[in-house]
Short mmCIF file of C-alpha atoms in Angstrom, two decimals:
data_model
loop_
_atom_site.label_atom_id
_atom_site.label_comp_id
_atom_site.label_asym_id
_atom_site.label_seq_id
_atom_site.Cartn_x
_atom_site.Cartn_y
_atom_site.Cartn_z
CA UNK A 1 -11.51 109.82 4.43
CA UNK A 2 -14.14 110.62 7.12
CA UNK A 3 -15.74 107.88 9.25
CA UNK A 4 -19.07 108.60 7.55
CA UNK A 5 -17.50 107.60 4.26
CA UNK A 6 -16.37 104.29 5.70
CA UNK A 7 -19.82 103.72 7.12
CA UNK A 8 -20.91 103.24 3.50
CA UNK A 9 -18.10 100.73 2.91
CA UNK A 10 -18.90 98.59 5.95
CA UNK A 11 -21.70 96.09 5.19
CA UNK A 12 -23.13 94.57 8.36
CA UNK A 13 -24.29 91.09 7.85
CA UNK A 14 -27.67 90.53 9.54
CA UNK A 15 -27.08 86.82 9.91
CA UNK A 16 -29.88 86.49 12.46
CA UNK A 17 -32.78 84.10 12.76
CA UNK A 18 -35.67 86.57 12.92
CA UNK A 19 -36.69 89.90 11.60
CA UNK A 20 -37.34 91.10 15.10
CA UNK A 21 -33.70 90.40 16.04
CA UNK A 22 -32.51 92.13 12.79
CA UNK A 23 -34.61 95.17 13.63
CA UNK A 24 -32.97 95.31 17.11
CA UNK A 25 -29.49 95.15 15.58
CA UNK A 26 -30.28 97.99 13.10
CA UNK A 27 -31.67 100.14 15.95
CA UNK A 28 -28.58 99.55 18.02
CA UNK A 29 -26.37 100.42 15.09
CA UNK A 30 -28.28 103.60 14.17
CA UNK A 31 -25.92 106.41 13.32
CA UNK A 32 -22.98 103.98 12.98
CA UNK A 33 -23.87 101.62 10.09
CA UNK A 34 -25.97 102.37 7.02
CA UNK A 35 -25.38 99.22 4.85
CA UNK A 36 -26.80 95.85 5.68
CA UNK A 37 -26.54 92.35 4.20
CA UNK A 38 -29.54 90.01 4.06
CA UNK A 39 -28.76 86.41 3.26
CA UNK A 40 -30.61 83.14 3.17
CA UNK A 41 -31.15 82.80 6.89
CA UNK A 42 -33.05 86.03 7.32
CA UNK A 43 -34.52 86.05 3.78
CA UNK A 44 -36.39 82.88 4.55
CA UNK A 45 -37.75 84.38 7.80
CA UNK A 46 -39.40 87.51 6.23
CA UNK A 47 -36.19 89.20 5.42
CA UNK A 48 -37.20 90.21 1.86
CA UNK A 49 -39.97 92.40 3.15
CA UNK A 50 -37.58 93.68 5.78
CA UNK A 51 -35.16 94.60 2.99
CA UNK A 52 -37.85 96.71 1.42
CA UNK A 53 -38.44 98.42 4.80
CA UNK A 54 -34.74 99.21 5.18
CA UNK A 55 -34.64 100.74 1.65
CA UNK A 56 -37.73 102.83 2.49
CA UNK A 57 -35.90 104.01 5.58
CA UNK A 58 -32.97 105.23 3.52
CA UNK A 59 -30.66 102.32 4.27
CA UNK A 60 -28.56 100.43 1.74
CA UNK A 61 -29.17 96.69 1.32
CA UNK A 62 -26.82 94.02 0.01
CA UNK A 63 -29.07 91.12 -0.93
CA UNK A 64 -26.92 88.00 -0.77
CA UNK A 65 -28.89 85.49 -2.74
CA UNK A 66 -26.08 83.96 -4.82
CA UNK A 67 -28.38 83.38 -7.76
CA UNK A 68 -27.67 80.55 -10.24
CA UNK A 69 -30.23 78.98 -12.58
CA UNK A 70 -31.09 78.89 -16.22
CA UNK A 71 -30.71 82.23 -18.02
CA UNK A 72 -34.34 83.15 -18.19
CA UNK A 73 -34.91 82.41 -14.51
CA UNK A 74 -31.90 84.45 -13.44
CA UNK A 75 -33.06 87.40 -15.61
CA UNK A 76 -36.57 87.30 -14.21
CA UNK A 77 -35.25 87.24 -10.69
CA UNK A 78 -32.98 90.16 -11.25
CA UNK A 79 -35.81 92.22 -12.78
CA UNK A 80 -37.84 91.76 -9.57
CA UNK A 81 -34.80 92.57 -7.33
CA UNK A 82 -34.31 95.77 -9.31
CA UNK A 83 -37.87 96.79 -8.30
CA UNK A 84 -37.04 96.28 -4.67
CA UNK A 85 -34.51 99.16 -4.78
CA UNK A 86 -31.68 97.34 -3.09
CA UNK A 87 -28.05 98.42 -3.72
CA UNK A 88 -26.24 95.13 -4.32
CA UNK A 89 -27.19 91.61 -5.43
CA UNK A 90 -24.95 88.50 -5.63
CA UNK A 91 -24.91 85.68 -8.10
CA UNK A 92 -22.46 82.88 -8.69
CA UNK A 93 -19.85 83.82 -11.26
CA UNK A 94 -20.96 81.58 -14.07
CA UNK A 95 -20.53 83.45 -17.40
CA UNK A 96 -24.04 82.82 -18.83
CA UNK A 97 -25.78 83.61 -15.62
CA UNK A 98 -23.77 86.87 -15.29
CA UNK A 99 -24.55 87.96 -18.86
CA UNK A 100 -28.29 87.33 -18.30
CA UNK A 101 -28.26 89.27 -15.11
CA UNK A 102 -26.37 92.23 -16.58
CA UNK A 103 -28.92 92.39 -19.44
CA UNK A 104 -31.80 92.29 -16.93
CA UNK A 105 -30.37 94.99 -14.73
CA UNK A 106 -29.40 97.34 -17.62
CA UNK A 107 -30.32 100.97 -16.87
CA UNK A 108 -30.88 100.36 -13.16
CA UNK A 109 -28.84 101.41 -10.13
CA UNK A 110 -28.40 97.78 -8.97
CA UNK A 111 -24.83 96.68 -8.56
CA UNK A 112 -24.46 93.01 -9.49
CA UNK A 113 -21.69 91.15 -7.72
CA UNK A 114 -20.12 87.94 -8.91
CA UNK A 115 -19.33 85.46 -6.16
CA UNK A 116 -16.00 83.83 -6.98
CA UNK A 117 -15.03 81.22 -4.36
CA UNK A 118 -16.78 81.04 -1.02
CA UNK A 119 -14.53 82.07 1.89
CA UNK A 120 -15.44 78.82 3.71
CA UNK A 121 -13.63 76.85 0.92
CA UNK A 122 -10.01 75.97 0.46
CA UNK A 123 -8.09 74.04 -2.18
CA UNK A 124 -9.12 70.69 -0.73
CA UNK A 125 -12.84 71.63 -0.78
CA UNK A 126 -12.52 72.70 -4.44
CA UNK A 127 -10.76 69.46 -5.42
CA UNK A 128 -13.58 67.50 -3.69
CA UNK A 129 -16.17 69.52 -5.69
CA UNK A 130 -14.41 68.56 -8.97
CA UNK A 131 -12.46 71.77 -9.75
CA UNK A 132 -9.03 71.49 -11.20
CA UNK A 133 -8.10 75.09 -10.24
CA UNK A 134 -6.82 76.04 -6.83
CA UNK A 135 -8.76 78.81 -5.01
CA UNK A 136 -6.50 81.70 -6.17
CA UNK A 137 -6.54 80.67 -9.85
CA UNK A 138 -10.29 80.11 -9.84
CA UNK A 139 -10.89 83.48 -8.24
CA UNK A 140 -8.77 85.24 -10.88
CA UNK A 141 -10.55 83.35 -13.71
CA UNK A 142 -13.96 84.33 -12.45
CA UNK A 143 -12.93 87.92 -11.80
CA UNK A 144 -11.88 88.26 -15.45
CA UNK A 145 -15.20 86.68 -16.59
CA UNK A 146 -17.15 89.08 -14.34
CA UNK A 147 -15.36 92.05 -15.90
CA UNK A 148 -15.98 90.72 -19.41
CA UNK A 149 -19.73 90.18 -18.55
CA UNK A 150 -20.12 93.80 -17.41
CA UNK A 151 -20.77 92.98 -13.73
CA UNK A 152 -20.63 95.79 -11.20
CA UNK A 153 -18.23 94.02 -8.83
CA UNK A 154 -16.79 90.82 -7.49
CA UNK A 155 -17.01 89.06 -4.14
CA UNK A 156 -13.78 87.39 -3.05
CA UNK A 157 -11.83 86.52 0.11
CA UNK A 158 -9.78 89.42 1.36
CA UNK A 159 -6.47 87.63 0.65
CA UNK A 160 -7.33 87.68 -2.99
CA UNK A 161 -8.53 91.25 -3.12
CA UNK A 162 -5.24 92.67 -4.45
CA UNK A 163 -5.15 90.20 -7.38
CA UNK A 164 -8.78 90.88 -8.13
CA UNK A 165 -8.37 94.60 -8.03
CA UNK A 166 -5.47 94.31 -10.60
CA UNK A 167 -7.83 92.40 -12.89
CA UNK A 168 -11.01 94.40 -12.59
CA UNK A 169 -9.49 97.91 -12.37
CA UNK A 170 -10.76 100.83 -10.35
CA UNK A 171 -14.38 101.06 -11.43
CA UNK A 172 -15.74 97.67 -10.11
CA UNK A 173 -16.53 96.98 -6.48
CA UNK A 174 -14.41 94.43 -4.70
CA UNK A 175 -16.44 93.14 -1.74
CA UNK A 176 -14.73 90.96 0.87
CA UNK A 177 -16.56 88.77 3.40
CA UNK A 178 -14.66 86.70 5.98
CA UNK A 179 -13.35 89.85 7.71
CA UNK A 180 -12.06 89.21 11.20
CA UNK A 181 -10.66 91.94 13.47
CA UNK A 182 -7.37 91.01 15.09
CA UNK A 183 -7.87 88.65 18.04
CA UNK A 184 -11.23 87.37 17.01
CA UNK A 185 -12.18 83.75 16.12
CA UNK A 186 -12.30 82.68 12.45
CA UNK A 187 -15.28 80.36 12.87
CA UNK A 188 -15.99 78.49 9.63
CA UNK A 189 -14.06 81.00 7.52
CA UNK A 190 -10.82 79.69 5.98
CA UNK A 191 -9.50 82.71 4.02
CA UNK A 192 -9.71 85.73 6.26
CA UNK A 193 -8.08 89.17 6.83
CA UNK A 194 -8.33 92.06 9.22
CA UNK A 195 -10.33 95.15 8.12
CA UNK A 196 -7.30 97.38 7.71
CA UNK A 197 -5.40 94.76 5.65
CA UNK A 198 -8.51 94.15 3.41
CA UNK A 199 -8.77 97.91 2.67
CA UNK A 200 -5.06 98.14 1.91
CA UNK A 201 -5.40 95.17 -0.42
CA UNK A 202 -7.96 97.01 -2.53
CA UNK A 203 -11.38 95.98 -1.16
CA UNK A 204 -14.08 98.63 -1.66
CA UNK A 205 -16.60 97.10 0.82
CA UNK A 206 -16.12 94.79 3.82
CA UNK A 207 -18.85 92.39 4.93
CA UNK A 208 -18.83 91.82 8.67
CA UNK A 209 -21.44 89.72 10.41
CA UNK A 210 -20.61 87.70 13.57
CA UNK A 211 -17.94 90.11 14.94
CA UNK A 212 -20.61 92.84 15.04
CA UNK A 213 -24.08 91.17 15.43
CA UNK A 214 -22.63 88.65 17.89
CA UNK A 215 -20.88 91.25 19.99
CA UNK A 216 -22.12 92.28 23.40
CA UNK A 217 -21.83 95.94 22.38
CA UNK A 218 -22.66 96.10 18.68
CA UNK A 219 -22.08 99.81 18.37
CA UNK A 220 -18.57 99.60 19.91
CA UNK A 221 -17.67 96.63 17.67
CA UNK A 222 -18.78 98.42 14.49
CA UNK A 223 -17.01 101.67 15.49
CA UNK A 224 -13.81 99.67 16.14
CA UNK A 225 -13.93 98.16 12.68
CA UNK A 226 -14.55 101.49 11.03
CA UNK A 227 -11.60 102.86 12.93
CA UNK A 228 -9.48 99.98 11.68
CA UNK A 229 -10.62 100.79 8.13
CA UNK A 230 -9.67 104.42 8.49
CA UNK A 231 -6.16 103.42 9.71
CA UNK A 232 -5.53 101.84 6.34
#
């Protein structure tokens, strides 16, 4: 598979405080990366308009909003996201919310992603939050529910990608955040994996933020990750 193909499987997390800084990152990565994640931090600083600009410029956008609300509110939010023309949208993997989102996005090109268990959480965190499942069991349960709801993909930690891929089959996306190249700090991520190992495990897309946008040479950092993906 060519490097250009892997450029569509690497999602660069624009976890930056301002649109101006995000614009700089995109310029620096021009010709290397084509897919960008916009989450809460940037969204609340003008990032939703920036997402529209990226789409207009031919880039792909992963809108990481992790929606969860009453059915009608989720559906209405998804309808407006469809109009933005972004490629992917996340919501928490609660069955009713997923079914409402799938109905709202029917007929569009939007890929809905079910967030299973955040990569910053471990079994102790889940127990504190009141869950009786451990992280692996809860991820598997939510992956099955996402498949049954008709979602386009699942977001999970890379160590769970193989199990999720076995559940969802070959047609759904398996998107893995918490990717850390060998030798880099884990930060606040608790369930991590290298780019090559994540691809081998069955991930279709890797979300990488700090190891790229926080690097002194962003182009070199992105190229190194793409090369690791190719090795797999």
